[in-house]
Short mmCIF file of C-alpha atoms in Angstrom, two decimals:
data_model
loop_
_atom_site.label_atom_id
_atom_site.label_comp_id
_atom_site.label_asym_id
_atom_site.label_seq_id
_atom_site.Cartn_x
_atom_site.Cartn_y
_atom_site.Cartn_z
CA MET A 1 27.36 -102.33 51.00
CA LYS A 2 30.19 -102.21 48.11
CA LYS A 3 27.28 -102.73 45.21
CA ARG A 4 24.73 -99.65 47.33
CA LEU A 5 28.27 -97.40 46.55
CA GLN A 6 28.87 -98.49 43.51
CA ARG A 7 25.43 -97.98 41.96
CA SER A 8 25.38 -94.18 43.34
CA TRP A 9 28.35 -93.36 42.48
CA ARG A 10 26.92 -94.25 38.54
CA MET A 11 23.54 -93.14 38.81
CA GLN A 12 25.69 -89.51 40.45
CA PRO A 13 28.89 -88.72 38.77
CA VAL A 14 30.89 -85.88 40.71
CA GLN A 15 34.24 -84.40 39.46
CA LEU A 16 36.28 -83.96 41.98
CA PRO A 17 38.86 -81.68 42.71
CA ARG A 18 41.40 -83.88 44.32
CA THR A 19 43.30 -86.98 42.45
CA PHE A 20 45.83 -89.15 43.38
CA THR A 21 49.35 -88.73 41.58
CA SER A 22 52.05 -90.59 41.10
CA SER A 23 55.46 -90.18 40.13
CA ASN A 24 54.03 -90.99 36.49
CA PRO A 25 52.20 -87.76 35.02
CA SER A 26 50.45 -90.18 31.75
CA THR A 27 48.67 -92.13 34.66
CA MET A 28 46.77 -89.96 36.49
CA TRP A 29 43.09 -92.06 38.16
CA PRO A 30 40.41 -90.06 39.59
CA ALA A 31 39.77 -91.41 43.56
CA PRO A 32 36.55 -93.43 44.42
CA ALA A 33 33.61 -91.33 45.16
CA CYS A 34 33.40 -93.29 48.32
CA LEU A 35 37.29 -91.63 49.78
CA ALA A 36 36.16 -87.94 48.06
CA SER A 37 34.42 -86.73 51.54
CA THR A 38 32.94 -87.61 54.34
CA ARG A 39 30.41 -84.09 54.99
CA PRO A 40 26.97 -85.30 54.16
CA LYS A 41 25.21 -83.48 51.07
CA LYS A 42 23.13 -80.81 50.58
CA ARG A 43 20.36 -80.06 47.92
CA ASP A 44 22.30 -78.55 44.72
CA ALA A 45 25.64 -79.22 45.91
CA MET A 46 26.82 -80.20 42.85
CA ALA A 47 25.17 -77.46 41.44
CA VAL A 48 26.69 -75.22 43.51
CA ALA A 49 30.70 -77.43 43.20
CA ALA A 50 30.04 -76.45 39.27
CA LEU A 51 29.66 -72.42 39.13
CA ASN A 52 32.30 -72.61 41.38
CA ALA A 53 34.42 -74.25 39.79
CA THR A 54 34.07 -72.35 36.38
CA PRO A 55 35.77 -69.28 35.63
CA ARG A 56 34.47 -65.93 35.69
CA THR A 57 35.54 -62.72 34.47
CA PRO A 58 35.20 -59.83 37.13
CA LYS A 59 33.22 -57.19 37.30
CA THR A 60 33.82 -53.60 35.67
CA PRO A 61 33.69 -51.37 38.62
CA LYS A 62 31.34 -49.09 38.08
CA THR A 63 31.36 -45.02 37.66
CA PRO A 64 29.31 -42.53 39.80
CA ARG A 65 26.76 -40.28 37.60
CA LEU A 66 27.07 -36.96 38.31
CA GLY A 67 24.59 -34.49 38.71
CA VAL A 68 21.51 -34.76 39.21
CA LYS A 69 20.85 -38.68 40.58
CA THR A 70 17.59 -40.12 39.33
CA PRO A 71 16.13 -42.63 41.99
CA ASP A 72 15.88 -45.74 39.92
CA THR A 73 12.55 -47.18 41.18
CA LYS A 74 12.91 -50.72 39.31
CA ARG A 75 15.41 -51.17 42.25
CA LYS A 76 14.05 -52.97 44.61
CA LYS A 77 14.54 -51.05 48.34
CA SER A 78 15.75 -53.29 51.38
CA THR A 79 12.69 -52.86 53.79
CA ASP A 80 15.46 -53.51 56.56
CA GLN A 81 16.37 -50.16 56.07
CA PRO A 82 14.86 -47.40 57.96
CA LYS A 83 13.26 -44.42 55.37
CA THR A 84 13.88 -40.98 56.20
CA PRO A 85 10.25 -39.71 57.77
CA ALA A 86 7.60 -37.70 55.82
CA HIS A 87 7.88 -34.57 57.70
CA VAL A 88 11.78 -34.69 57.83
CA ARG A 89 12.31 -34.49 53.72
CA THR A 90 9.03 -32.19 53.52
CA ARG A 91 11.04 -29.26 56.26
CA VAL A 92 14.52 -30.12 54.16
CA LYS A 93 12.87 -29.44 50.80
CA ASN A 94 10.77 -26.33 52.01
CA GLN A 95 14.52 -25.19 53.17
CA ILE A 96 16.21 -25.55 49.76
CA ALA A 97 13.63 -23.77 48.21
CA LYS A 98 13.61 -20.92 50.97
CA ILE A 99 17.25 -20.96 50.56
CA VAL A 100 17.11 -20.57 46.55
CA ALA A 101 14.16 -17.89 46.68
CA ASP A 102 16.46 -15.45 48.87
CA SER A 103 19.67 -15.92 46.92
CA ASP A 104 20.34 -13.38 43.78
CA GLU A 105 22.84 -15.93 42.56
CA ASP A 106 22.40 -19.27 41.45
CA PHE A 107 24.63 -21.73 42.36
CA SER A 108 26.25 -25.13 41.12
CA GLY A 109 26.13 -28.60 42.87
CA ASP A 110 29.45 -28.94 43.21
CA GLU A 111 29.73 -25.87 45.17
CA SER A 112 27.24 -26.55 47.25
CA ASP A 113 28.16 -27.91 50.81
CA PHE A 114 24.62 -29.02 51.93
CA GLN A 115 23.87 -32.98 51.49
CA PRO A 116 21.03 -34.27 53.69
CA SER A 117 22.58 -37.90 55.57
CA GLY A 118 19.38 -39.57 55.23
CA ILE A 119 19.12 -39.25 51.43
CA GLY A 120 22.43 -40.00 50.63
CA SER A 121 22.14 -42.93 53.29
CA SER A 122 19.01 -44.42 51.97
CA SER A 123 20.21 -43.73 48.28
CA SER A 124 24.12 -46.21 48.75
CA SER A 125 21.70 -48.38 50.73
CA SER A 126 19.60 -48.86 48.50
CA SER A 127 22.32 -49.34 45.66
CA SER A 128 23.97 -51.74 48.30
CA ASP A 129 21.38 -53.75 48.81
CA GLY A 130 19.85 -54.20 45.00
CA GLY A 131 23.88 -55.29 44.37
CA ASP A 132 23.41 -57.68 46.97
CA SER A 133 20.25 -59.21 45.97
CA SER A 134 21.43 -59.67 42.65
CA GLU A 135 24.25 -61.97 43.24
CA ASN A 136 24.93 -64.72 45.29
CA ASP A 137 27.00 -65.60 48.55
CA ALA A 138 30.29 -66.09 46.38
CA ALA A 139 29.46 -63.52 45.07
CA ASP A 140 31.44 -61.60 48.46
CA ASP A 141 35.07 -62.06 46.95
CA GLU A 142 35.53 -59.80 44.49
CA PRO A 143 37.25 -56.66 44.04
CA LYS A 144 35.41 -53.65 44.87
CA THR A 145 35.90 -50.26 43.98
CA PRO A 146 37.75 -48.02 46.80
CA CYS A 147 35.17 -46.09 48.33
CA LYS A 148 37.56 -43.06 48.22
CA ALA A 149 36.20 -43.29 44.09
CA ARG A 150 32.98 -42.52 44.55
CA ARG A 151 31.90 -38.35 44.83
CA ALA A 152 29.07 -36.96 47.12
CA ILE A 153 25.66 -37.09 45.94
CA VAL A 154 24.90 -33.56 44.13
CA VAL A 155 21.62 -31.39 46.13
CA PRO A 156 19.54 -31.34 42.95
CA VAL A 157 18.97 -27.15 42.43
CA LEU A 158 15.38 -25.67 42.21
CA PRO A 159 14.81 -23.41 39.02
CA LYS A 160 14.35 -20.23 40.60
CA THR A 161 10.25 -18.38 40.37
CA PRO A 162 10.34 -16.36 37.18
CA SER A 163 9.24 -12.80 38.34
CA ALA A 164 5.92 -11.52 36.11
CA ALA A 165 7.91 -8.51 34.23
CA ARG A 166 10.23 -11.59 32.73
CA LEU A 167 7.10 -13.79 32.16
CA ARG A 168 5.19 -10.70 30.35
CA GLN A 169 8.90 -10.92 28.36
CA SER A 170 8.61 -14.10 27.54
CA ALA A 171 4.90 -14.30 26.14
CA ARG A 172 5.69 -11.30 23.97
CA ALA A 173 7.93 -13.40 22.46
CA LYS A 174 5.92 -16.15 21.91
CA LYS A 175 3.43 -14.02 21.19
CA SER A 176 5.82 -12.62 18.37
CA ASN A 177 7.10 -15.65 17.05
CA GLU A 178 3.57 -17.19 16.29
CA PHE A 179 2.03 -14.25 14.67
CA VAL A 180 0.92 -14.50 11.04
CA PRO A 181 0.34 -11.49 9.35
CA GLU A 182 -3.13 -11.47 7.49
CA SER A 183 -4.71 -8.60 5.60
CA GLU A 184 -7.96 -10.18 5.85
CA SER A 185 -8.18 -10.14 9.94
CA TYR A 186 -8.29 -6.17 9.96
CA PHE A 187 -10.50 -5.43 6.92
CA GLN A 188 -12.56 -8.21 9.63
CA SER A 189 -12.39 -6.56 12.92
CA HIS A 190 -13.48 -2.86 11.36
CA ALA A 191 -16.21 -4.60 8.65
CA SER A 192 -18.91 -4.59 12.37
CA SER A 193 -18.11 -1.35 13.60
CA LYS A 194 -20.26 1.33 13.46
CA ILE A 195 -19.58 4.48 11.33
CA LEU A 196 -19.95 7.67 12.51
CA THR A 197 -20.42 10.71 10.27
CA SER A 198 -20.55 14.14 11.62
CA ASP A 199 -23.74 16.04 10.14
CA HIS A 200 -22.19 19.49 9.88
CA THR A 201 -23.13 20.63 6.92
CA LEU A 202 -22.77 23.88 4.78
CA ASP A 203 -26.68 24.24 5.52
CA ARG A 204 -25.89 24.17 9.47
CA LEU A 205 -24.84 27.64 9.57
CA LYS A 206 -25.76 30.59 9.90
CA ASN A 207 -24.44 33.00 7.32
CA PRO A 208 -26.10 31.79 3.81
CA ARG A 209 -24.14 31.14 1.16
CA LEU A 210 -23.27 34.52 -1.53
CA ALA A 211 -24.07 34.12 -5.31
CA ALA A 212 -21.32 34.87 -7.31
CA ASP A 213 -21.48 37.97 -8.59
CA ARG A 214 -21.51 39.07 -5.20
CA VAL A 215 -18.32 37.19 -3.86
CA PHE A 216 -16.76 38.80 -7.00
CA SER A 217 -17.42 42.37 -6.04
CA LEU A 218 -17.03 42.02 -2.60
CA LEU A 219 -13.11 40.44 -3.64
CA SER A 220 -13.02 43.00 -5.56
CA GLU A 221 -13.59 46.04 -3.08
CA ILE A 222 -10.19 44.14 -1.16
CA LYS A 223 -7.14 46.46 -1.77
CA LEU A 224 -3.87 45.26 -0.75
CA SER A 225 -1.52 46.94 1.80
CA THR A 226 0.95 49.64 0.72
CA GLU A 227 3.90 47.32 0.98
CA HIS A 228 2.87 44.09 -0.54
CA GLU A 229 0.93 46.28 -3.68
CA THR A 230 4.97 47.84 -4.24
CA SER A 231 6.34 44.92 -3.91
CA ILE A 232 4.40 43.32 -6.36
CA ASN A 233 4.75 46.20 -8.85
CA ALA A 234 8.27 45.50 -8.25
CA ILE A 235 8.72 41.52 -9.84
CA MET A 236 6.19 42.45 -12.60
CA GLU A 237 8.69 45.55 -14.01
CA GLU A 238 11.40 42.52 -13.13
CA TYR A 239 9.51 39.94 -15.25
CA ARG A 240 8.86 43.17 -18.59
CA SER A 241 12.27 43.47 -18.50
CA TYR A 242 12.55 39.72 -19.27
CA PHE A 243 9.96 40.83 -22.83
CA PRO A 244 13.02 41.12 -25.54
CA LYS A 245 15.04 37.99 -24.74
CA TRP A 246 11.63 36.72 -24.41
CA MET A 247 10.79 37.87 -28.19
CA CYS A 248 14.42 36.49 -28.69
CA ILE A 249 14.32 32.99 -27.63
CA LEU A 250 10.57 33.05 -30.19
CA ASN A 251 12.70 33.39 -32.94
CA GLU A 252 15.16 31.82 -32.40
CA GLY A 253 13.23 28.75 -32.52
CA PHE A 254 12.24 27.52 -28.72
CA ASN A 255 8.81 28.16 -26.87
CA ILE A 256 8.34 29.67 -23.72
CA ILE A 257 6.56 28.39 -20.76
CA LEU A 258 5.73 29.88 -17.92
CA TYR A 259 5.42 28.73 -14.21
CA GLY A 260 4.83 29.78 -10.74
CA LEU A 261 2.92 30.80 -8.03
CA GLY A 262 0.15 33.34 -8.75
CA SER A 263 -2.06 33.61 -12.21
CA LYS A 264 0.09 34.65 -15.96
CA ARG A 265 -2.80 35.84 -17.09
CA GLN A 266 -1.56 39.54 -16.78
CA LEU A 267 1.88 38.76 -17.66
CA LEU A 268 1.28 37.09 -20.72
CA GLN A 269 -1.24 40.16 -21.87
CA SER A 270 1.20 42.88 -21.37
CA PHE A 271 3.87 40.97 -23.42
CA HIS A 272 0.75 40.54 -26.27
CA HIS A 273 -0.05 44.61 -26.03
CA GLU A 274 3.28 46.00 -25.10
CA VAL A 275 5.61 42.94 -27.90
CA LEU A 276 3.35 41.72 -30.44
CA GLU A 277 1.02 44.04 -30.65
CA LYS A 278 1.66 44.39 -34.84
CA GLN A 279 2.03 40.30 -35.06
CA THR A 280 -0.41 38.02 -35.72
CA VAL A 281 -2.12 36.64 -32.37
CA LEU A 282 -3.75 33.57 -31.17
CA VAL A 283 -5.18 33.37 -27.68
CA VAL A 284 -6.43 30.25 -26.16
CA ASN A 285 -7.82 30.38 -23.45
CA GLY A 286 -7.17 26.81 -21.66
CA PHE A 287 -9.38 27.43 -18.62
CA PHE A 288 -12.21 27.47 -20.45
CA PRO A 289 -14.31 24.77 -19.14
CA SER A 290 -16.12 24.21 -22.61
CA LEU A 291 -12.87 25.13 -25.41
CA THR A 292 -12.48 22.04 -27.32
CA LEU A 293 -9.04 21.09 -29.92
CA LYS A 294 -11.19 21.57 -32.53
CA ASP A 295 -12.48 24.87 -32.11
CA VAL A 296 -8.11 25.64 -32.23
CA LEU A 297 -8.15 23.94 -35.29
CA ASP A 298 -11.00 25.88 -36.92
CA SER A 299 -9.73 29.37 -35.40
CA ILE A 300 -6.05 28.35 -37.21
CA THR A 301 -7.87 27.38 -40.50
CA SER A 302 -10.58 29.60 -41.13
CA GLU A 303 -9.85 33.24 -39.44
CA ILE A 304 -5.61 32.56 -39.75
CA LEU A 305 -5.27 30.84 -43.39
CA ASP A 306 -8.59 31.63 -44.38
CA ALA A 307 -8.63 28.01 -45.57
CA GLY A 308 -12.22 26.60 -44.68
CA VAL A 309 -13.46 24.45 -41.64
CA SER A 310 -10.91 21.69 -40.46
CA PRO A 311 -11.24 18.41 -41.44
CA VAL A 312 -12.80 15.49 -38.60
CA ASN A 313 -10.19 14.39 -37.65
CA PRO A 314 -7.33 16.16 -35.67
CA HIS A 315 -4.14 14.55 -37.44
CA GLU A 316 -5.21 15.62 -40.86
CA ALA A 317 -6.09 19.56 -39.60
CA VAL A 318 -2.00 19.40 -38.77
CA ASP A 319 -1.37 18.27 -41.39
CA MET A 320 -3.24 20.89 -43.15
CA ILE A 321 -1.66 23.53 -41.34
CA GLU A 322 2.24 22.81 -41.91
CA GLU A 323 1.49 22.68 -45.91
CA GLU A 324 -0.17 25.60 -45.33
CA PHE A 325 2.14 27.53 -43.39
CA ALA A 326 5.09 25.66 -45.48
CA LEU A 327 4.01 27.71 -48.45
CA ILE A 328 3.96 31.45 -46.96
CA PRO A 329 7.32 31.30 -44.89
CA GLU A 330 7.23 35.45 -44.23
CA THR A 331 3.85 34.67 -41.89
CA HIS A 332 4.24 33.83 -38.08
CA LEU A 333 1.79 32.82 -35.92
CA PHE A 334 2.17 33.49 -31.96
CA LEU A 335 0.07 30.88 -30.33
CA ILE A 336 -0.62 32.61 -26.13
CA VAL A 337 -2.19 29.64 -24.28
CA HIS A 338 -3.32 30.67 -20.84
CA ASN A 339 -3.21 27.17 -18.47
CA LEU A 340 -1.93 24.42 -21.16
CA ASP A 341 -2.32 22.37 -18.65
CA GLY A 342 -6.29 23.51 -18.16
CA ALA A 343 -8.90 20.95 -17.77
CA MET A 344 -10.21 20.40 -21.07
CA LEU A 345 -6.03 20.05 -22.65
CA ARG A 346 -5.08 17.09 -19.72
CA ASN A 347 -5.92 14.40 -22.46
CA VAL A 348 -2.87 12.37 -24.83
CA LYS A 349 -4.69 13.88 -28.04
CA ALA A 350 -4.68 17.26 -26.76
CA GLN A 351 -0.95 17.79 -25.61
CA ALA A 352 0.13 15.40 -28.89
CA ILE A 353 -1.90 18.35 -31.19
CA LEU A 354 -0.07 20.97 -29.37
CA SER A 355 3.16 20.03 -29.68
CA ARG A 356 2.80 19.14 -33.49
CA LEU A 357 1.36 22.57 -33.53
CA ALA A 358 4.37 23.70 -31.49
CA ARG A 359 6.90 22.14 -33.88
CA VAL A 360 6.05 24.12 -37.05
CA PRO A 361 9.00 26.21 -37.89
CA ASN A 362 6.09 29.23 -38.22
CA ILE A 363 3.89 29.10 -35.29
CA HIS A 364 5.60 30.34 -32.04
CA LEU A 365 3.43 28.56 -28.85
CA LEU A 366 4.24 30.88 -25.12
CA ALA A 367 1.79 29.17 -22.52
CA SER A 368 1.96 29.19 -18.49
CA ILE A 369 1.15 26.12 -16.77
CA ASP A 370 -0.01 26.11 -12.96
CA HIS A 371 -0.77 22.85 -11.71
CA ILE A 372 2.34 21.03 -10.15
CA ASN A 373 2.85 17.54 -11.41
CA THR A 374 2.01 19.11 -15.09
CA PRO A 375 5.24 17.43 -17.02
CA LEU A 376 3.98 14.14 -16.17
CA LEU A 377 1.53 15.00 -19.02
CA TRP A 378 4.64 15.23 -21.16
CA ASP A 379 6.91 12.51 -22.79
CA GLN A 380 10.13 12.43 -23.50
CA GLY A 381 8.63 12.39 -27.49
CA LYS A 382 6.43 15.68 -26.29
CA LEU A 383 9.02 17.64 -24.70
CA SER A 384 11.72 17.26 -27.22
CA SER A 385 8.31 18.70 -30.54
CA PHE A 386 7.63 21.54 -27.54
CA ASN A 387 11.41 21.94 -27.19
CA PHE A 388 10.37 24.71 -23.96
CA SER A 389 12.38 27.61 -22.30
CA TRP A 390 11.33 27.56 -18.67
CA TRP A 391 11.18 30.62 -17.07
CA ASP A 392 9.70 31.10 -13.14
CA CYS A 393 7.73 33.71 -12.69
CA THR A 394 6.26 33.86 -9.33
CA THR A 395 3.23 36.76 -9.48
CA MET A 396 1.47 36.12 -6.05
CA LEU A 397 -1.54 37.36 -8.36
CA PRO A 398 -4.90 35.48 -7.80
CA TYR A 399 -6.40 32.79 -9.85
CA THR A 400 -9.83 34.76 -10.26
CA ASN A 401 -10.47 33.96 -14.49
CA GLU A 402 -8.79 30.84 -13.89
CA THR A 403 -11.32 30.10 -11.30
CA ALA A 404 -14.20 32.13 -12.01
CA PHE A 405 -15.44 28.60 -13.78
CA GLU A 406 -15.37 26.62 -10.83
CA ASN A 407 -17.66 25.37 -8.88
CA SER A 408 -17.93 26.12 -4.61
CA LEU A 409 -19.83 24.87 -2.06
CA LEU A 410 -19.26 28.22 -0.51
CA VAL A 411 -21.37 30.15 -3.81
CA GLN A 412 -24.46 30.22 -4.90
CA ASN A 413 -25.19 29.28 -8.01
CA SER A 414 -27.11 32.03 -9.36
CA GLY A 415 -28.35 32.73 -13.44
CA GLU A 416 -25.50 35.48 -14.40
CA LEU A 417 -23.16 32.40 -14.20
CA ALA A 418 -25.34 29.95 -16.50
CA LEU A 419 -25.90 32.30 -18.77
CA SER A 420 -22.13 33.81 -18.92
CA SER A 421 -21.13 31.05 -19.31
CA MET A 422 -24.01 30.01 -22.63
CA ARG A 423 -22.47 33.51 -24.42
CA SER A 424 -19.08 32.47 -24.00
CA VAL A 425 -20.02 29.25 -25.47
CA PHE A 426 -22.36 29.84 -27.78
CA SER A 427 -20.13 32.76 -29.40
CA SER A 428 -17.87 29.80 -30.06
CA LEU A 429 -20.14 28.12 -32.00
CA THR A 430 -20.63 27.87 -36.16
CA THR A 431 -23.61 29.56 -37.67
CA ASN A 432 -25.63 26.04 -38.26
CA SER A 433 -24.76 25.14 -34.86
CA ARG A 434 -26.34 28.54 -33.78
CA GLY A 435 -28.87 28.44 -35.87
CA ILE A 436 -30.07 24.75 -34.14
CA TYR A 437 -29.66 25.69 -31.16
CA MET A 438 -31.85 29.33 -31.34
CA LEU A 439 -34.72 27.04 -32.37
CA ILE A 440 -34.67 25.05 -29.23
CA VAL A 441 -34.70 27.69 -27.29
CA LYS A 442 -37.63 29.38 -29.53
CA TYR A 443 -40.12 25.97 -28.99
CA GLN A 444 -39.10 25.73 -25.28
CA LEU A 445 -39.88 29.54 -24.66
CA LYS A 446 -43.50 29.12 -26.57
CA ASN A 447 -44.26 26.03 -23.99
CA LYS A 448 -42.72 27.82 -21.16
CA GLY A 449 -46.70 27.52 -19.48
CA ASN A 450 -47.51 24.24 -20.44
CA ALA A 451 -46.87 22.25 -17.42
CA THR A 452 -46.52 19.30 -19.60
CA TYR A 453 -43.90 20.14 -21.83
CA GLN A 454 -41.14 17.59 -21.11
CA GLY A 455 -39.18 19.24 -24.08
CA MET A 456 -38.46 19.46 -28.04
CA PRO A 457 -38.72 15.94 -29.78
CA PHE A 458 -36.01 14.60 -31.67
CA ARG A 459 -38.57 14.11 -34.74
CA ASP A 460 -39.46 17.87 -34.68
CA LEU A 461 -35.97 19.11 -34.08
CA TYR A 462 -35.24 17.48 -37.56
CA SER A 463 -38.08 18.46 -39.61
CA SER A 464 -37.74 22.22 -38.55
CA CYS A 465 -33.33 22.07 -39.65
CA ARG A 466 -34.52 20.21 -42.92
CA GLU A 467 -36.95 23.70 -43.26
CA ALA A 468 -34.78 25.67 -42.59
CA PHE A 469 -32.16 24.18 -44.53
CA LEU A 470 -29.52 23.51 -41.97
CA VAL A 471 -28.71 19.92 -42.38
CA SER A 472 -28.78 17.45 -44.51
CA SER A 473 -29.26 14.36 -42.93
CA ASP A 474 -29.70 13.03 -39.10
CA LEU A 475 -26.33 11.76 -38.52
CA ALA A 476 -25.04 15.96 -39.48
CA LEU A 477 -28.02 16.60 -36.42
CA ARG A 478 -26.66 13.99 -33.87
CA ALA A 479 -23.31 15.11 -34.47
CA GLN A 480 -24.63 19.25 -33.29
CA LEU A 481 -26.65 17.22 -30.63
CA THR A 482 -22.95 15.84 -30.02
CA GLU A 483 -21.31 19.41 -29.57
CA PHE A 484 -24.72 20.38 -27.35
CA LEU A 485 -25.13 17.92 -24.82
CA ASP A 486 -20.95 17.97 -24.41
CA HIS A 487 -21.05 21.73 -23.38
CA LYS A 488 -24.19 20.76 -21.48
CA LEU A 489 -26.09 23.61 -23.76
CA VAL A 490 -28.68 20.60 -23.73
CA LYS A 491 -30.38 17.88 -22.02
CA SER A 492 -31.41 14.56 -23.74
CA LYS A 493 -33.58 12.56 -22.00
CA ARG A 494 -36.29 9.24 -22.95
CA SER A 495 -39.73 9.68 -22.80
CA VAL A 496 -42.92 7.48 -21.95
CA ASP A 497 -43.24 6.35 -25.15
CA GLY A 498 -39.31 6.22 -26.16
CA SER A 499 -38.82 9.29 -28.02
CA GLU A 500 -36.14 11.23 -27.31
CA GLN A 501 -36.79 14.89 -25.58
CA LEU A 502 -34.32 17.79 -25.72
CA THR A 503 -34.21 20.21 -22.88
CA ILE A 504 -31.86 23.61 -22.03
CA PRO A 505 -31.59 23.91 -18.72
CA ILE A 506 -31.67 27.79 -17.45
CA ASP A 507 -34.24 29.71 -16.62
CA GLY A 508 -37.08 30.93 -18.43
CA GLY A 509 -35.99 34.20 -17.84
CA LEU A 510 -32.80 33.94 -18.01
CA LEU A 511 -33.28 32.35 -21.55
CA GLN A 512 -35.65 35.44 -22.34
CA GLN A 513 -33.04 37.46 -21.39
CA PHE A 514 -30.21 35.35 -24.00
CA LEU A 515 -32.67 35.27 -27.21
CA GLU A 516 -33.15 39.12 -26.84
CA GLU A 517 -29.32 39.68 -26.79
CA GLN A 518 -29.15 37.31 -29.18
CA GLU A 519 -31.89 39.15 -31.83
CA LYS A 520 -30.21 42.77 -31.06
CA LYS A 521 -27.09 41.15 -33.01
#
């Protein structure tokens, strides 16, 4: 028996909780294993005893979470506690949703007194059961947090159901934030759309369009009211009183420019006849469609200075005019320009030449403008050369002469208007140019009855001009034809064989009338 006990003690050494003590502390001996305990041994008793002997750190008490409590799916719920029936939970949820939807004010979980017992008990039981399953029986001696420190479970607040207006507003705000402006999308959306145009044209009117002479005759028959005519006459008399001032300003080296609503042609003509009757005057109709800058320079050099034809380069012509006027300082030229902003004078080249003429001390410029954007034609240099004195002359008179050469959709294009334009342009041509043009007129009238007539060939015109000593070379004839084409007196086209054909775009009867008038002169 003794040997069996010794063998078992060697195989299973145990640290006994109690020891034998003596008066001498240096002599402490462990008690024999046979005297330690008389209880029967259990399974894993030594491991349990070692675990109990090890010092344990006390657990920190858990702080309860405030707010909505998310259920922990990882914890094992105890099957011993009864669960809340499904129909009870459904009824509770419906009641909460109804209360939240009916209430206009929001409430928080801290202020709510509603605490369902089933949910609270189940959650508390699950938490306690989960803690018990994870610990041993020896953990029951640990200190626990008192129940007073725990707060009540907060009931989750369901969000309000948004109204239709809020949904629309949020959708609109989202759409506006996501909007990216693209210019191409506008054109793409309108590219496929069908464009509808109206077929209401002037041809559908019951009243046909009138001829130009008929329109002018009807306008001339219109009589103004007595009050209107009296007011216009009073205005014109007031402007005539400015004539001495204008003459003084011109003599001081300034130039006069008239602006305002209404035609100022009658006012400038009155100044010409009343004040400048004994002076040298050159009148330029800027509204004339075939006016050229060379015509103005040729008139000054040939008719006033008797210096012959001006050079081809307009700046060289101005230089020659400045030199000639410097030799005769006592001679003064008054240049009256109707519509300084006319269609043929709106280019930069024409305005530069006119500004150089206005800078000559012997030349005095008196002009009128009618377009509201006319000052945009001039820069600081041109304005300094013009040296204008601005005068507001609103006459309220119609622009009869200024618009006589304009094409109108309400006026039928008649031959009289084309014939009058031809007369005006032909009178401004040189002698050789008139001779060349008359050759084309006679050739076209000669082939008037020929159905296959396409125009006068250029080689025939050149040979005729050489015989009449009108041109000396092919280039000179080309230069004259360019002037005819610019003034729309002649049209040029290519035939089938590639030769150039020249025609006059006017009716044969009117062309015959024009020829007879020129032969009488």
